[in-house]
């Protein structure tokens, strides 16, 4: 209990939040409540904290818990060394900053056999203390007294004493903080190319950093990660530097003052020890620390960018339950075509070969028209990989010709990102869904389903394979997974899940569920038919009251008898809605349909000790549009027909494009040449832009101007400045 109060105080101070709200949030998390559930259904207890704030509280509580465990280890180690004092214990107890805690522990930390440790074993610690006192006018004479017991020469005795002093300097908190302060103020990150690799093709992508130097505090996340990747690949040498002479002068000022008489010779030896301690021990230690800190900060920024992109991607506009044809385009291997029903079930698949080298265009036309007719196809999804443009043109011809014959508009045609489709098609999830089909069929099905419901399909794929990150393979993978899992869970619960059509994989991300309960729900649905009410969930094996409370509000049953079962109103609030209807002399269905009846409700009448205005306000919003999908409507898109490859580009061209990825340094845009172009952050708008997400979002349709084409590095530079955008 005491620990929760401490955590509450620390977190509330750091995040500038109300302590009562933080304490209640920590208690709810400790009770097993999920973040989506807390933010949606426990607003009274949290004071209306949103998911971002609750996630921040959860993350910081985990970090403090790690520090608490580390403190236990440190206390145990120092106690076993019989060096614990009440003052030291108090310092450890009061410390909740990881770096400071490690500084406190450093002098007591078990370490390998250092030069200082060897000198101590040789009995030279008293000599080190004599030098520190600076009272010896002739330190060599003092050292001579230690030669017999140590078996060393006078010079070696002095050197050993200096080693002890050097280590003391490197472990001194004031010294470490002094050098840290210098790194914060003035550290530079320096990148140099390894000469032997300079002219290789693989080195060219790092050419910007062949001779690079900038203040560390100004180094952006993407530049730091790019340099670190170049270092990992053996192309760059990266280091952090500060002005050594200034740092050493500051450390020397920390030495004890010399006495008025003598001490000159001792002072010289001490300053030599300080310089050695700085260069050999302290500088490498702090440089490593800041390299790790800067990498951690860069990781956090990159993970945040990835999380924002993933959220936008998962919440992309769905086509909805339409009969869809999915096409995985290709030249030599042909185009794999699948036909899906409105629920995404596979009805038919075959390969067609409309492109060179096989060129069976007439046969492909007949087959495509037949499939569109036989399966009453309403929309066509074409993957954006190899042969995408050519396949879209072919399909447009077929659909257009068929439309003229029948006097009707044919299926709508969409280009769909196929990033990660190959990963899905080879996964266990895909094998479980389609055990009798090969990877090409599974990939085409995934493309078709992405058009129908991006969220339901993309949750099956490792987010790192979806292609919307910024150096995602270079960041801390456990932190990345933790963040992305939060995003997926948040998006799934924000949209809501159809209990009777959701896949096992999608159900896994619903609040309170998981792999086991998701499988049990699917098995129960298979054995007993569709769920007719949320209450029926209680019959699912192992789905107890706690899990039901967490998941019920996020599951939808469109065909349910009770209309609230297809809304975000939680079952625990059904009685409130029923009372509202009763007080208005109508049914719940009437209340949902009749705006005037809802307007007549005074929600203050229904406030109780447990239910307040926030929950009642949410209920009224949901009654207005129960089960409404929060995602936007999908739009068709066409590339410029005159541009097919990067060779067709020239400066000044204005082209339509689709935003495919967003980073801190700009946005990548697909203009239909199989190589995305970059709109640098400085080129996103006719004004200063600090955050690209303020201007663009994933899958946005934009107009861009070509400002540069680098054929050797296969790079396209684009601009949106001065280019009129569609409203």
PDB file of N, CA and C in Angstrom, residues 20 40 68 220 232 247-248 250 258 267 269 314 335 409 416 419 436 487 501-502 530 564 574 644 684:
ATOM      1  N   UNK A  20      -5.490  11.668  -6.928  1.00  0.00           N
ATOM      2  CA  UNK A  20      -6.619  10.767  -6.707  1.00  0.00           C
ATOM      3  C   UNK A  20      -6.912   9.954  -7.976  1.00  0.00           C
ATOM      4  N   UNK A  40     -12.892   3.894 -21.137  1.00  0.00           N
ATOM      5  CA  UNK A  40     -14.256   3.994 -21.676  1.00  0.00           C
ATOM      6  C   UNK A  40     -15.328   3.883 -20.595  1.00  0.00           C
ATOM      7  N   UNK A  68      12.182  -0.397  -8.068  1.00  0.00           N
ATOM      8  CA  UNK A  68      11.969  -0.948  -6.722  1.00  0.00           C
ATOM      9  C   UNK A  68      12.672  -2.299  -6.574  1.00  0.00           C
ATOM     10  N   UNK A 220      18.342  14.550 -34.630  1.00  0.00           N
ATOM     11  CA  UNK A 220      16.999  13.979 -34.684  1.00  0.00           C
ATOM     12  C   UNK A 220      17.047  12.457 -34.593  1.00  0.00           C
ATOM     13  N   UNK A 232      26.470  -0.345 -37.383  1.00  0.00           N
ATOM     14  CA  UNK A 232      26.221  -1.790 -37.262  1.00  0.00           C
ATOM     15  C   UNK A 232      26.636  -2.527 -38.526  1.00  0.00           C
ATOM     16  N   UNK A 247      36.557  19.669 -19.397  1.00  0.00           N
ATOM     17  CA  UNK A 247      36.018  18.680 -18.464  1.00  0.00           C
ATOM     18  C   UNK A 247      37.044  18.327 -17.401  1.00  0.00           C
ATOM     19  N   UNK A 248      38.296  18.171 -17.811  1.00  0.00           N
ATOM     20  CA  UNK A 248      39.359  17.816 -16.852  1.00  0.00           C
ATOM     21  C   UNK A 248      39.590  18.954 -15.866  1.00  0.00           C
ATOM     22  N   UNK A 250      37.402  21.061 -14.808  1.00  0.00           N
ATOM     23  CA  UNK A 250      36.298  21.057 -13.833  1.00  0.00           C
ATOM     24  C   UNK A 250      36.493  19.943 -12.802  1.00  0.00           C
ATOM     25  N   UNK A 258      44.892  22.193  -1.677  1.00  0.00           N
ATOM     26  CA  UNK A 258      46.241  21.904  -1.181  1.00  0.00           C
ATOM     27  C   UNK A 258      46.513  22.722   0.076  1.00  0.00           C
ATOM     28  N   UNK A 267      50.214  17.485  -5.588  1.00  0.00           N
ATOM     29  CA  UNK A 267      49.169  18.058  -6.451  1.00  0.00           C
ATOM     30  C   UNK A 267      49.362  17.615  -7.895  1.00  0.00           C
ATOM     31  N   UNK A 269      50.800  14.874  -8.950  1.00  0.00           N
ATOM     32  CA  UNK A 269      50.440  13.459  -9.073  1.00  0.00           C
ATOM     33  C   UNK A 269      48.926  13.269  -9.060  1.00  0.00           C
ATOM     34  N   UNK A 314      -4.562   1.023 -39.176  1.00  0.00           N
ATOM     35  CA  UNK A 314      -5.589   0.118 -38.673  1.00  0.00           C
ATOM     36  C   UNK A 314      -6.981   0.744 -38.737  1.00  0.00           C
ATOM     37  N   UNK A 335      -1.355 -13.355 -62.516  1.00  0.00           N
ATOM     38  CA  UNK A 335      -2.098 -12.684 -61.449  1.00  0.00           C
ATOM     39  C   UNK A 335      -2.979 -13.707 -60.741  1.00  0.00           C
ATOM     40  N   UNK A 409     -22.556   0.550 -64.548  1.00  0.00           N
ATOM     41  CA  UNK A 409     -21.208   0.751 -64.005  1.00  0.00           C
ATOM     42  C   UNK A 409     -20.719  -0.533 -63.363  1.00  0.00           C
ATOM     43  N   UNK A 416      -4.577  -1.581 -53.282  1.00  0.00           N
ATOM     44  CA  UNK A 416      -4.451  -1.885 -51.855  1.00  0.00           C
ATOM     45  C   UNK A 416      -2.996  -2.211 -51.531  1.00  0.00           C
ATOM     46  N   UNK A 419       1.838  -4.711 -48.377  1.00  0.00           N
ATOM     47  CA  UNK A 419       2.910  -4.879 -47.387  1.00  0.00           C
ATOM     48  C   UNK A 419       2.492  -5.901 -46.338  1.00  0.00           C
ATOM     49  N   UNK A 436      -5.679 -25.879 -47.059  1.00  0.00           N
ATOM     50  CA  UNK A 436      -5.582 -26.573 -48.347  1.00  0.00           C
ATOM     51  C   UNK A 436      -5.141 -25.662 -49.490  1.00  0.00           C
ATOM     52  N   UNK A 487      -1.428  -0.274 -29.314  1.00  0.00           N
ATOM     53  CA  UNK A 487      -2.125   0.389 -30.412  1.00  0.00           C
ATOM     54  C   UNK A 487      -3.175  -0.535 -31.020  1.00  0.00           C
ATOM     55  N   UNK A 501     -18.939 -12.610 -36.493  1.00  0.00           N
ATOM     56  CA  UNK A 501     -18.127 -12.751 -37.707  1.00  0.00           C
ATOM     57  C   UNK A 501     -16.634 -12.607 -37.441  1.00  0.00           C
ATOM     58  N   UNK A 502     -16.248 -12.110 -36.276  1.00  0.00           N
ATOM     59  CA  UNK A 502     -14.832 -11.851 -35.988  1.00  0.00           C
ATOM     60  C   UNK A 502     -14.025 -13.137 -35.971  1.00  0.00           C
ATOM     61  N   UNK A 530     -24.822 -18.703 -34.087  1.00  0.00           N
ATOM     62  CA  UNK A 530     -24.528 -17.297 -33.790  1.00  0.00           C
ATOM     63  C   UNK A 530     -25.016 -16.900 -32.399  1.00  0.00           C
ATOM     64  N   UNK A 564     -29.270  -2.677 -27.592  1.00  0.00           N
ATOM     65  CA  UNK A 564     -28.074  -2.245 -26.855  1.00  0.00           C
ATOM     66  C   UNK A 564     -26.917  -3.216 -27.037  1.00  0.00           C
ATOM     67  N   UNK A 574     -27.330  -1.225 -18.795  1.00  0.00           N
ATOM     68  CA  UNK A 574     -28.604  -1.485 -19.474  1.00  0.00           C
ATOM     69  C   UNK A 574     -29.793  -1.021 -18.627  1.00  0.00           C
ATOM     70  N   UNK A 644       4.827   5.755 -65.597  1.00  0.00           N
ATOM     71  CA  UNK A 644       4.832   4.328 -65.288  1.00  0.00           C
ATOM     72  C   UNK A 644       6.073   3.906 -64.493  1.00  0.00           C
ATOM     73  N   UNK A 684       6.328  20.076 -46.971  1.00  0.00           N
ATOM     74  CA  UNK A 684       4.952  19.610 -46.789  1.00  0.00           C
ATOM     75  C   UNK A 684       3.908  20.711 -46.929  1.00  0.00           C
TER      76      UNK A 684
END
